[in-house]
Amino acid sequence: MNGPDLRRIQAIYFDALERAPDDRAAFVAQACAGDAALEAEVHSMLASHDDAGAFLDRPLLEEFDGALAPEPLPPRLGRYRIGPLLGAGGMGRVFRARDESLDRDIAIKVIQHGPEQDEAAWQRVEHEARLLAALNHPSIATVHSLEEEEGIRFFSMEYLAGPTLDEALRSGGLEDAIAVSRSVSAALEAAHASGVLHLDLKPGNIQSTDHGAWKVLDFGIGRLGRDEEDDARGFCTPGYAAPEQLRGESLDERSDLFSLGCVLFECLTGKQAFPGSARGEEPDWDALAGRCSPALESTLRALLERRPARRPKDAATVRRVLDAEHLRQELQAMQATPPELQPTHHNLPEPRGRFVGRAELLAEVHAALDAARLVTLTGMPGCGKSRTALEVARTSVPRYADGVWFVDLTRVRDGEGVVEAVAKVFGMRERGEQGLTRQLAGRLEEQDLLLVLDNCEHVLD
């Protein structure tokens, strides 16, 4: 082609977007080094970017006001009864549907069908389905199947009844920014462990269930590994994409972490970190005042570093910081509760001195308790297992309606003695023909409580 090289135009254009609007003209002039044609092309692209406004953040099908409206779906596709349209974008439409064979609501994602069906678009839908199917995590939307009916290809996935994070933020209904961010960081941790990058993480791709849990969805431009050759730049959302993604450079897990930082900032402040993709400007750090701890603010600043090497090394590192923040906020809430309203039903011994320097460990144990009914602390004698368990128990008192109870098994010699020791804590004695074990099991099953069994390793088979 005659004229300036397209790659050079794009490189200068994306670098210019990293600058504040007032600084872009001087940067472009310097970068073009007197090449008037090159400078004109870059300024033309920048002008189009400014005129577009929020165009890239809106679903593609909305922009053409029906001019490219896809053919309607039939009322049924195989065993699925098609319901209302849930959303539409450049790569497909999502419908609510009823799986009549399993009697459950699901979501199905289809691409435009009919004579103009786009094979490349279907390949992306199939790609997304396979990525999601490879990820089994409670914070990632579950894919059920990849199918074709009546010439229409689609995949089915779990139906999420709650709002997207974008909707929650716009309505002012987000109650716990840390809970959302913990779920998203855990989802990225699982995806990255499987070699999958998301590459389009934003509030619109995070949705809640009807029980209030948050899940990540829409891996439509995700990648299996950092070396897969694909241009993810054209399909990302500029207000949340990492600088290296906008420039078309190599990507890795830290590219998703930048997007996580954008989401976390917006959850905490209600404001976008980079509105209108204004990457040359700093986020409004003053908006964070009083909304998080210095440790979390430091992590957030690192997440939003322009250079990937300066960001946290992985999602697990971010999740641990968020877990610690969650614990800190719970402790603050407990301390702020008037003594007469604080639960007192526990038998925990008084702590011996302050418990310091193990915030991450406490956060990990609390997270484990959230995910499992039984958590075991192991380690060498004298490493602080009992002290850690007691501190976890003490900070958990407000979380359990029926209390937190400590059982010292030091003098117990067998399994029968364990039952008797636990029953003694609750003031229970064997009555009738049921037996003490069944009586105790019945009581524990009905109550919301935390039981701490200390020094139990010598009675395990």
Short mmCIF file of C-alpha atoms in Angstrom, two decimals:
data_model
loop_
_atom_site.label_atom_id
_atom_site.label_comp_id
_atom_site.label_asym_id
_atom_site.label_seq_id
_atom_site.Cartn_x
_atom_site.Cartn_y
_atom_site.Cartn_z
CA MET A 1 0.00 0.00 0.00
CA ASN A 2 1.03 3.59 -0.60
CA GLY A 3 1.24 6.05 2.28
CA PRO A 4 2.10 5.41 5.92
CA ASP A 5 2.41 1.83 7.17
CA LEU A 6 -0.73 0.68 9.00
CA ARG A 7 1.20 -0.96 11.83
CA ARG A 8 3.09 2.26 12.51
CA ILE A 9 -0.15 4.25 12.48
CA GLN A 10 -1.73 1.87 14.97
CA ALA A 11 1.32 1.84 17.23
CA ILE A 12 1.39 5.64 17.51
CA TYR A 13 -2.40 5.78 17.86
CA PHE A 14 -2.51 3.35 20.80
CA ASP A 15 0.48 5.04 22.45
CA ALA A 16 -1.31 8.38 22.10
CA LEU A 17 -4.36 6.99 23.89
CA GLU A 18 -2.08 6.39 26.87
CA ARG A 19 -1.53 10.15 27.18
CA ALA A 20 -3.85 12.78 28.56
CA PRO A 21 -5.97 14.38 25.78
CA ASP A 22 -4.12 17.69 26.09
CA ASP A 23 -0.75 15.97 25.62
CA ARG A 24 -1.61 13.86 22.58
CA ALA A 25 -0.97 16.41 19.83
CA ALA A 26 2.59 17.10 20.99
CA PHE A 27 3.27 13.37 21.36
CA VAL A 28 1.95 12.58 17.86
CA ALA A 29 4.00 15.38 16.32
CA GLN A 30 7.16 14.06 17.98
CA ALA A 31 6.43 10.42 17.13
CA CYS A 32 5.69 11.17 13.47
CA ALA A 33 8.94 13.14 13.10
CA GLY A 34 7.71 15.47 10.38
CA ASP A 35 5.81 12.83 8.35
CA ALA A 36 2.69 14.86 7.56
CA ALA A 37 0.75 11.97 6.02
CA LEU A 38 1.44 9.74 9.02
CA GLU A 39 0.46 12.50 11.45
CA ALA A 40 -2.80 13.12 9.56
CA GLU A 41 -3.75 9.44 9.70
CA VAL A 42 -3.10 9.24 13.45
CA HIS A 43 -5.09 12.41 14.15
CA SER A 44 -7.94 11.04 12.03
CA MET A 45 -8.06 7.87 14.16
CA LEU A 46 -7.92 9.91 17.39
CA ALA A 47 -10.79 12.08 16.19
CA SER A 48 -12.85 8.99 15.40
CA HIS A 49 -12.06 7.66 18.87
CA ASP A 50 -13.26 10.87 20.50
CA ASP A 51 -16.43 10.98 18.39
CA ALA A 52 -17.28 7.38 19.16
CA GLY A 53 -17.88 8.12 22.83
CA ALA A 54 -19.17 5.01 24.49
CA PHE A 55 -19.76 3.19 21.18
CA LEU A 56 -17.38 0.35 22.01
CA ASP A 57 -19.07 -0.24 25.35
CA ARG A 58 -22.53 -0.81 23.81
CA PRO A 59 -23.72 -4.06 22.21
CA LEU A 60 -23.04 -4.05 18.50
CA LEU A 61 -26.59 -4.97 17.50
CA GLU A 62 -27.98 -1.88 19.22
CA GLU A 63 -25.90 0.45 17.07
CA PHE A 64 -27.56 -0.34 13.77
CA ASP A 65 -31.17 0.05 14.94
CA GLY A 66 -32.32 -3.11 13.23
CA ALA A 67 -30.41 -2.67 9.97
CA LEU A 68 -28.48 -5.88 10.63
CA ALA A 69 -31.12 -7.53 12.83
CA PRO A 70 -30.60 -11.32 12.83
CA GLU A 71 -33.36 -13.74 12.00
CA PRO A 72 -35.60 -14.60 14.97
CA LEU A 73 -35.15 -17.93 16.67
CA PRO A 74 -37.85 -20.59 16.41
CA PRO A 75 -39.88 -21.14 19.61
CA ARG A 76 -38.01 -24.40 20.25
CA LEU A 77 -34.52 -25.74 19.61
CA GLY A 78 -34.49 -29.47 20.32
CA ARG A 79 -35.36 -29.97 23.98
CA TYR A 80 -35.09 -26.23 24.74
CA ARG A 81 -38.09 -23.89 24.82
CA ILE A 82 -36.74 -20.47 23.87
CA GLY A 83 -37.52 -17.56 26.17
CA PRO A 84 -36.69 -13.85 26.13
CA LEU A 85 -33.51 -12.28 24.81
CA LEU A 86 -31.11 -11.54 27.69
CA GLY A 87 -28.41 -9.68 25.80
CA ALA A 88 -26.74 -9.17 22.44
CA GLY A 89 -23.30 -8.18 21.24
CA GLY A 90 -20.99 -8.36 18.28
CA MET A 91 -20.30 -12.07 18.76
CA GLY A 92 -23.71 -13.49 19.60
CA ARG A 93 -27.06 -13.31 21.36
CA VAL A 94 -27.98 -14.83 24.71
CA PHE A 95 -31.48 -16.14 25.41
CA ARG A 96 -33.13 -17.53 28.46
CA ALA A 97 -34.49 -21.01 27.73
CA ARG A 98 -36.13 -23.95 29.45
CA ASP A 99 -34.45 -27.35 29.34
CA GLU A 100 -37.59 -29.49 29.39
CA SER A 101 -35.73 -32.78 29.75
CA LEU A 102 -34.17 -31.65 33.07
CA ASP A 103 -36.88 -29.13 34.00
CA ARG A 104 -34.52 -26.21 34.59
CA ASP A 105 -33.84 -22.74 33.27
CA ILE A 106 -30.65 -22.28 31.28
CA ALA A 107 -29.06 -19.66 29.02
CA ILE A 108 -28.10 -20.36 25.42
CA LYS A 109 -25.66 -18.34 23.36
CA VAL A 110 -26.09 -18.33 19.59
CA ILE A 111 -24.53 -16.48 16.69
CA GLN A 112 -26.39 -14.85 13.81
CA HIS A 113 -27.88 -17.64 11.74
CA GLY A 114 -29.25 -17.91 8.24
CA PRO A 115 -27.59 -17.29 4.86
CA GLU A 116 -25.13 -14.78 6.30
CA GLN A 117 -24.05 -16.94 9.22
CA ASP A 118 -20.47 -16.03 10.13
CA GLU A 119 -18.24 -19.08 10.40
CA ALA A 120 -15.53 -17.09 12.20
CA ALA A 121 -18.10 -15.93 14.76
CA TRP A 122 -19.18 -19.52 15.36
CA GLN A 123 -15.58 -20.55 15.86
CA ARG A 124 -15.32 -17.91 18.58
CA VAL A 125 -18.51 -19.14 20.26
CA GLU A 126 -17.21 -22.71 20.11
CA HIS A 127 -13.86 -21.49 21.43
CA GLU A 128 -15.59 -19.77 24.38
CA ALA A 129 -17.65 -22.87 25.17
CA ARG A 130 -14.58 -25.10 25.25
CA LEU A 131 -12.69 -22.66 27.45
CA LEU A 132 -15.55 -22.47 29.94
CA ALA A 133 -16.10 -26.22 29.89
CA ALA A 134 -12.46 -26.72 30.90
CA LEU A 135 -12.93 -24.55 33.98
CA ASN A 136 -14.73 -26.03 36.97
CA HIS A 137 -15.00 -23.32 39.61
CA PRO A 138 -17.89 -21.88 41.65
CA SER A 139 -17.03 -18.34 40.49
CA ILE A 140 -17.09 -19.20 36.75
CA ALA A 141 -20.32 -19.74 34.82
CA THR A 142 -20.81 -23.42 33.96
CA VAL A 143 -21.19 -24.63 30.36
CA HIS A 144 -23.55 -27.58 29.84
CA SER A 145 -23.31 -28.45 26.14
CA LEU A 146 -22.29 -27.39 22.61
CA GLU A 147 -25.06 -28.18 20.09
CA GLU A 148 -26.62 -27.61 16.68
CA GLU A 149 -30.36 -27.71 15.95
CA GLU A 150 -32.11 -26.79 12.69
CA GLY A 151 -28.88 -25.35 11.34
CA ILE A 152 -28.49 -23.09 14.39
CA ARG A 153 -25.36 -23.62 16.46
CA PHE A 154 -25.20 -22.60 20.12
CA PHE A 155 -23.98 -23.60 23.55
CA SER A 156 -26.03 -23.94 26.71
CA MET A 157 -24.85 -22.71 30.10
CA GLU A 158 -26.20 -22.06 33.56
CA TYR A 159 -28.75 -19.29 33.85
CA LEU A 160 -27.78 -16.51 36.26
CA ALA A 161 -30.86 -14.75 37.63
CA GLY A 162 -29.14 -11.82 39.32
CA PRO A 163 -27.94 -8.51 37.87
CA THR A 164 -24.58 -7.99 36.22
CA LEU A 165 -22.02 -6.02 38.18
CA ASP A 166 -22.49 -3.19 35.71
CA GLU A 167 -26.22 -3.08 36.50
CA ALA A 168 -25.55 -3.24 40.24
CA LEU A 169 -23.06 -0.38 40.04
CA ARG A 170 -25.40 1.78 37.98
CA SER A 171 -28.29 1.22 40.38
CA GLY A 172 -26.18 1.82 43.48
CA GLY A 173 -27.05 -1.68 44.71
CA LEU A 174 -23.54 -3.02 45.32
CA GLU A 175 -23.28 -3.83 49.02
CA ASP A 176 -19.92 -5.58 49.32
CA ALA A 177 -17.16 -4.58 46.91
CA ILE A 178 -14.68 -6.95 48.56
CA ALA A 179 -16.98 -9.98 48.20
CA VAL A 180 -17.32 -9.33 44.46
CA SER A 181 -13.59 -8.80 44.00
CA ARG A 182 -12.72 -11.94 45.98
CA SER A 183 -14.96 -14.00 43.70
CA VAL A 184 -13.48 -12.48 40.55
CA SER A 185 -9.88 -12.91 41.72
CA ALA A 186 -10.61 -16.54 42.65
CA ALA A 187 -12.11 -17.10 39.19
CA LEU A 188 -9.01 -15.65 37.50
CA GLU A 189 -6.78 -17.72 39.77
CA ALA A 190 -8.55 -20.90 38.60
CA ALA A 191 -8.56 -19.85 34.94
CA HIS A 192 -4.89 -18.94 34.94
CA ALA A 193 -4.01 -22.21 36.68
CA SER A 194 -5.62 -23.95 33.68
CA GLY A 195 -3.69 -21.78 31.23
CA VAL A 196 -6.71 -19.66 30.27
CA LEU A 197 -6.70 -15.86 29.95
CA HIS A 198 -10.00 -13.94 29.93
CA LEU A 199 -8.89 -10.70 28.19
CA ASP A 200 -12.25 -8.91 28.41
CA LEU A 201 -12.94 -8.69 32.14
CA LYS A 202 -15.36 -5.87 32.93
CA PRO A 203 -18.49 -5.31 35.07
CA GLY A 204 -20.74 -6.42 32.20
CA ASN A 205 -19.05 -9.84 32.22
CA ILE A 206 -19.57 -10.44 35.94
CA GLN A 207 -23.02 -11.50 37.11
CA SER A 208 -24.68 -12.60 40.34
CA THR A 209 -26.87 -15.60 41.05
CA ASP A 210 -30.21 -15.32 42.82
CA HIS A 211 -28.35 -16.27 46.01
CA GLY A 212 -25.94 -13.34 45.76
CA ALA A 213 -22.84 -15.25 44.57
CA TRP A 214 -20.81 -13.61 41.77
CA LYS A 215 -19.56 -15.40 38.65
CA VAL A 216 -17.33 -14.49 35.71
CA LEU A 217 -18.65 -15.20 32.23
CA ASP A 218 -18.03 -14.39 28.56
CA PHE A 219 -14.62 -15.86 27.76
CA GLY A 220 -15.35 -15.10 24.08
CA ILE A 221 -11.89 -13.69 23.35
CA GLY A 222 -10.07 -15.73 25.99
CA ARG A 223 -6.95 -17.67 25.18
CA LEU A 224 -5.50 -21.04 26.04
CA GLY A 225 -2.02 -19.86 26.97
CA ARG A 226 -0.12 -16.66 26.50
CA ASP A 227 1.44 -17.62 23.17
CA GLU A 228 -1.74 -18.29 21.18
CA GLU A 229 -1.74 -16.13 18.06
CA ASP A 230 -4.89 -14.04 18.00
CA ASP A 231 -5.63 -10.33 17.93
CA ALA A 232 -7.58 -9.73 21.16
CA ARG A 233 -7.27 -5.96 20.79
CA GLY A 234 -10.21 -5.49 18.44
CA PHE A 235 -12.71 -7.21 20.73
CA CYS A 236 -11.71 -5.84 24.14
CA THR A 237 -13.29 -2.95 26.04
CA PRO A 238 -10.88 0.02 26.09
CA GLY A 239 -11.96 1.30 29.52
CA TYR A 240 -10.83 -1.98 31.13
CA ALA A 241 -8.20 -3.51 28.80
CA ALA A 242 -4.53 -3.45 29.74
CA PRO A 243 -2.26 -0.99 27.87
CA GLU A 244 -0.32 -3.82 26.23
CA GLN A 245 -3.58 -5.29 24.92
CA LEU A 246 -4.58 -1.97 23.33
CA ARG A 247 -1.16 -1.77 21.68
CA GLY A 248 -1.43 -5.29 20.28
CA GLU A 249 1.56 -6.57 22.26
CA SER A 250 2.08 -9.97 23.90
CA LEU A 251 -0.29 -10.76 26.76
CA ASP A 252 -0.16 -12.88 29.89
CA GLU A 253 -1.96 -13.31 33.22
CA ARG A 254 -0.98 -9.80 34.31
CA SER A 255 -3.12 -8.38 31.50
CA ASP A 256 -6.19 -9.82 33.24
CA LEU A 257 -4.91 -8.44 36.56
CA PHE A 258 -4.96 -4.91 35.13
CA SER A 259 -8.63 -5.42 34.22
CA LEU A 260 -9.25 -6.80 37.72
CA GLY A 261 -7.76 -3.59 39.10
CA CYS A 262 -10.17 -1.53 36.99
CA VAL A 263 -13.11 -3.57 38.28
CA LEU A 264 -11.91 -3.35 41.91
CA PHE A 265 -11.44 0.42 41.67
CA GLU A 266 -14.96 0.85 40.29
CA CYS A 267 -16.45 -1.43 42.96
CA LEU A 268 -14.79 0.56 45.74
CA THR A 269 -15.45 4.07 44.41
CA GLY A 270 -18.40 3.76 42.03
CA LYS A 271 -16.24 5.47 39.38
CA GLN A 272 -14.34 4.06 36.42
CA ALA A 273 -10.58 4.11 36.82
CA PHE A 274 -10.17 5.20 33.20
CA PRO A 275 -13.43 6.71 31.91
CA GLY A 276 -13.53 6.84 28.15
CA SER A 277 -10.25 4.85 28.04
CA ALA A 278 -8.33 7.97 29.11
CA ARG A 279 -5.17 6.04 29.95
CA GLY A 280 -2.98 9.11 29.99
CA GLU A 281 -4.67 10.27 33.17
CA GLU A 282 -4.26 8.83 36.65
CA PRO A 283 -7.29 7.29 38.37
CA ASP A 284 -8.96 9.50 40.97
CA TRP A 285 -7.07 8.07 43.92
CA ASP A 286 -8.71 10.59 46.27
CA ALA A 287 -11.98 8.73 45.74
CA LEU A 288 -10.50 5.77 47.65
CA ALA A 289 -10.13 7.74 50.88
CA GLY A 290 -11.50 5.73 53.78
CA ARG A 291 -12.82 2.94 51.55
CA CYS A 292 -10.05 0.38 52.03
CA SER A 293 -6.89 -0.34 53.99
CA PRO A 294 -3.46 1.01 52.95
CA ALA A 295 -2.46 -2.57 52.04
CA LEU A 296 -5.35 -2.94 49.60
CA GLU A 297 -4.78 0.51 48.12
CA SER A 298 -1.13 -0.39 47.54
CA THR A 299 -2.18 -3.59 45.78
CA LEU A 300 -4.72 -1.69 43.68
CA ARG A 301 -2.11 0.85 42.61
CA ALA A 302 0.14 -2.05 41.58
CA LEU A 303 -2.68 -3.69 39.60
CA LEU A 304 -3.15 -0.49 37.57
CA GLU A 305 0.53 -0.07 36.71
CA ARG A 306 1.05 0.48 32.97
CA ARG A 307 4.05 -1.86 32.92
CA PRO A 308 3.10 -5.53 33.46
CA ALA A 309 6.34 -6.20 35.37
CA ARG A 310 5.21 -3.83 38.12
CA ARG A 311 1.88 -5.58 38.70
CA PRO A 312 1.33 -8.43 41.21
CA LYS A 313 2.75 -11.70 39.97
CA ASP A 314 -0.55 -13.64 39.97
CA ALA A 315 -4.22 -13.64 40.93
CA ALA A 316 -3.54 -15.71 44.06
CA THR A 317 -1.48 -12.85 45.48
CA VAL A 318 -4.37 -10.44 44.93
CA ARG A 319 -6.91 -12.88 46.37
CA ARG A 320 -4.91 -13.23 49.60
CA VAL A 321 -4.85 -9.45 50.02
CA LEU A 322 -8.62 -9.34 49.44
CA ASP A 323 -9.16 -12.17 51.94
CA ALA A 324 -7.19 -10.21 54.52
CA GLU A 325 -9.26 -7.10 53.75
CA HIS A 326 -12.44 -9.12 54.20
CA LEU A 327 -11.26 -10.30 57.61
CA ARG A 328 -10.24 -6.77 58.60
CA GLN A 329 -13.68 -5.43 57.73
CA GLU A 330 -15.38 -8.22 59.67
CA LEU A 331 -13.28 -7.44 62.73
CA GLN A 332 -14.14 -3.75 62.42
CA ALA A 333 -17.83 -4.57 62.22
CA MET A 334 -17.57 -6.78 65.28
CA GLN A 335 -15.78 -4.08 67.26
CA ALA A 336 -18.36 -1.50 66.19
CA THR A 337 -21.26 -3.65 67.41
CA PRO A 338 -22.53 -2.58 70.84
CA PRO A 339 -21.58 -5.15 73.53
CA GLU A 340 -25.23 -5.84 74.33
CA LEU A 341 -25.81 -6.91 70.70
CA GLN A 342 -22.70 -9.06 70.31
CA PRO A 343 -23.22 -12.83 70.59
CA THR A 344 -21.82 -14.14 73.85
CA HIS A 345 -22.56 -17.84 73.42
CA HIS A 346 -19.07 -19.29 73.29
CA ASN A 347 -16.65 -20.88 75.72
CA LEU A 348 -13.38 -19.67 74.23
CA PRO A 349 -10.52 -19.14 76.66
CA GLU A 350 -9.15 -15.64 77.04
CA PRO A 351 -6.35 -14.94 74.52
CA ARG A 352 -2.81 -14.86 75.86
CA GLY A 353 -1.38 -11.65 74.46
CA ARG A 354 -1.92 -10.15 71.04
CA PHE A 355 -2.04 -12.24 67.88
CA VAL A 356 0.12 -10.41 65.33
CA GLY A 357 1.84 -11.07 62.01
CA ARG A 358 -0.46 -13.78 60.66
CA ALA A 359 -3.17 -11.86 58.82
CA GLU A 360 -2.74 -13.87 55.61
CA LEU A 361 -2.95 -17.18 57.49
CA LEU A 362 -6.14 -16.09 59.26
CA ALA A 363 -7.62 -14.97 55.95
CA GLU A 364 -6.81 -18.34 54.37
CA VAL A 365 -8.44 -20.27 57.23
CA HIS A 366 -11.56 -18.08 57.09
CA ALA A 367 -11.75 -18.60 53.32
CA ALA A 368 -11.42 -22.36 53.85
CA LEU A 369 -14.28 -22.27 56.37
CA ASP A 370 -16.42 -20.47 53.81
CA ALA A 371 -15.80 -23.26 51.31
CA ALA A 372 -15.81 -26.42 53.47
CA ARG A 373 -17.50 -27.85 56.56
CA LEU A 374 -14.30 -29.37 57.94
CA VAL A 375 -10.94 -27.58 58.07
CA THR A 376 -7.83 -29.15 59.62
CA LEU A 377 -4.75 -27.21 60.71
CA THR A 378 -1.55 -29.26 60.51
CA GLY A 379 2.07 -28.54 61.35
CA MET A 380 5.01 -29.36 63.56
CA PRO A 381 4.49 -29.31 67.35
CA GLY A 382 4.78 -25.80 68.76
CA CYS A 383 4.14 -24.00 65.45
CA GLY A 384 1.00 -22.29 66.78
CA LYS A 385 -1.87 -24.44 65.49
CA SER A 386 -3.95 -24.10 68.66
CA ARG A 387 -3.31 -20.37 68.95
CA THR A 388 -4.29 -19.86 65.30
CA ALA A 389 -7.45 -21.95 65.70
CA LEU A 390 -8.48 -19.95 68.77
CA GLU A 391 -7.93 -16.65 66.97
CA VAL A 392 -9.98 -17.84 63.99
CA ALA A 393 -12.68 -18.95 66.43
CA ARG A 394 -12.64 -15.65 68.33
CA THR A 395 -13.01 -13.60 65.14
CA SER A 396 -15.78 -15.93 63.91
CA VAL A 397 -18.17 -15.49 66.84
CA PRO A 398 -20.44 -12.96 65.05
CA ARG A 399 -20.74 -15.22 62.02
CA TYR A 400 -22.43 -18.18 63.71
CA ALA A 401 -25.95 -17.82 65.07
CA ASP A 402 -25.51 -20.68 67.57
CA GLY A 403 -22.05 -19.76 68.73
CA VAL A 404 -18.45 -20.98 68.64
CA TRP A 405 -17.41 -23.80 70.95
CA PHE A 406 -13.97 -25.02 71.99
CA VAL A 407 -13.30 -28.66 72.96
CA ASP A 408 -9.92 -29.64 74.44
CA LEU A 409 -9.22 -33.30 73.63
CA THR A 410 -5.83 -33.49 75.35
CA ARG A 411 -7.00 -36.09 77.91
CA VAL A 412 -9.22 -38.07 75.53
CA ARG A 413 -7.90 -41.48 74.56
CA ASP A 414 -10.40 -42.87 71.99
CA GLY A 415 -13.27 -41.95 69.67
CA GLU A 416 -15.93 -42.58 72.29
CA GLY A 417 -14.20 -40.08 74.53
CA VAL A 418 -14.45 -37.44 71.75
CA VAL A 419 -18.24 -37.76 71.70
CA GLU A 420 -18.41 -37.45 75.48
CA ALA A 421 -16.10 -34.40 75.50
CA VAL A 422 -18.15 -32.58 72.87
CA ALA A 423 -21.43 -33.48 74.56
CA LYS A 424 -20.11 -32.15 77.88
CA VAL A 425 -19.51 -28.73 76.30
CA PHE A 426 -23.22 -28.58 75.41
CA GLY A 427 -24.36 -29.98 78.75
CA MET A 428 -25.74 -33.13 77.13
CA ARG A 429 -26.14 -36.53 78.76
CA GLU A 430 -27.21 -39.82 77.27
CA ARG A 431 -30.98 -40.21 77.37
CA GLY A 432 -33.27 -42.96 76.13
CA GLU A 433 -32.39 -45.59 73.56
CA GLN A 434 -31.01 -43.23 70.90
CA GLY A 435 -27.50 -43.09 72.31
CA LEU A 436 -25.28 -40.09 72.96
CA THR A 437 -23.68 -40.13 69.52
CA ARG A 438 -27.02 -39.84 67.69
CA GLN A 439 -28.28 -37.22 70.12
CA LEU A 440 -25.18 -35.11 69.58
CA ALA A 441 -25.32 -35.54 65.79
CA GLY A 442 -28.94 -34.44 65.78
CA ARG A 443 -28.15 -31.29 67.73
CA LEU A 444 -25.14 -30.32 65.63
CA GLU A 445 -27.07 -30.91 62.41
CA GLU A 446 -29.77 -28.44 63.39
CA GLN A 447 -27.50 -25.59 64.51
CA ASP A 448 -25.33 -22.98 62.84
CA LEU A 449 -22.15 -23.17 64.89
CA LEU A 450 -18.39 -23.58 64.72
CA LEU A 451 -16.79 -26.43 66.68
CA VAL A 452 -13.06 -26.24 67.46
CA LEU A 453 -11.50 -29.61 68.35
CA ASP A 454 -8.04 -29.02 69.84
CA ASN A 455 -5.32 -31.67 70.24
CA CYS A 456 -7.27 -34.36 68.39
CA GLU A 457 -4.49 -35.97 66.35
CA HIS A 458 -3.80 -38.69 68.91
CA VAL A 459 -7.37 -40.04 68.76
CA LEU A 460 -7.53 -40.32 64.94
CA ASP A 461 -7.44 -43.82 63.45
#
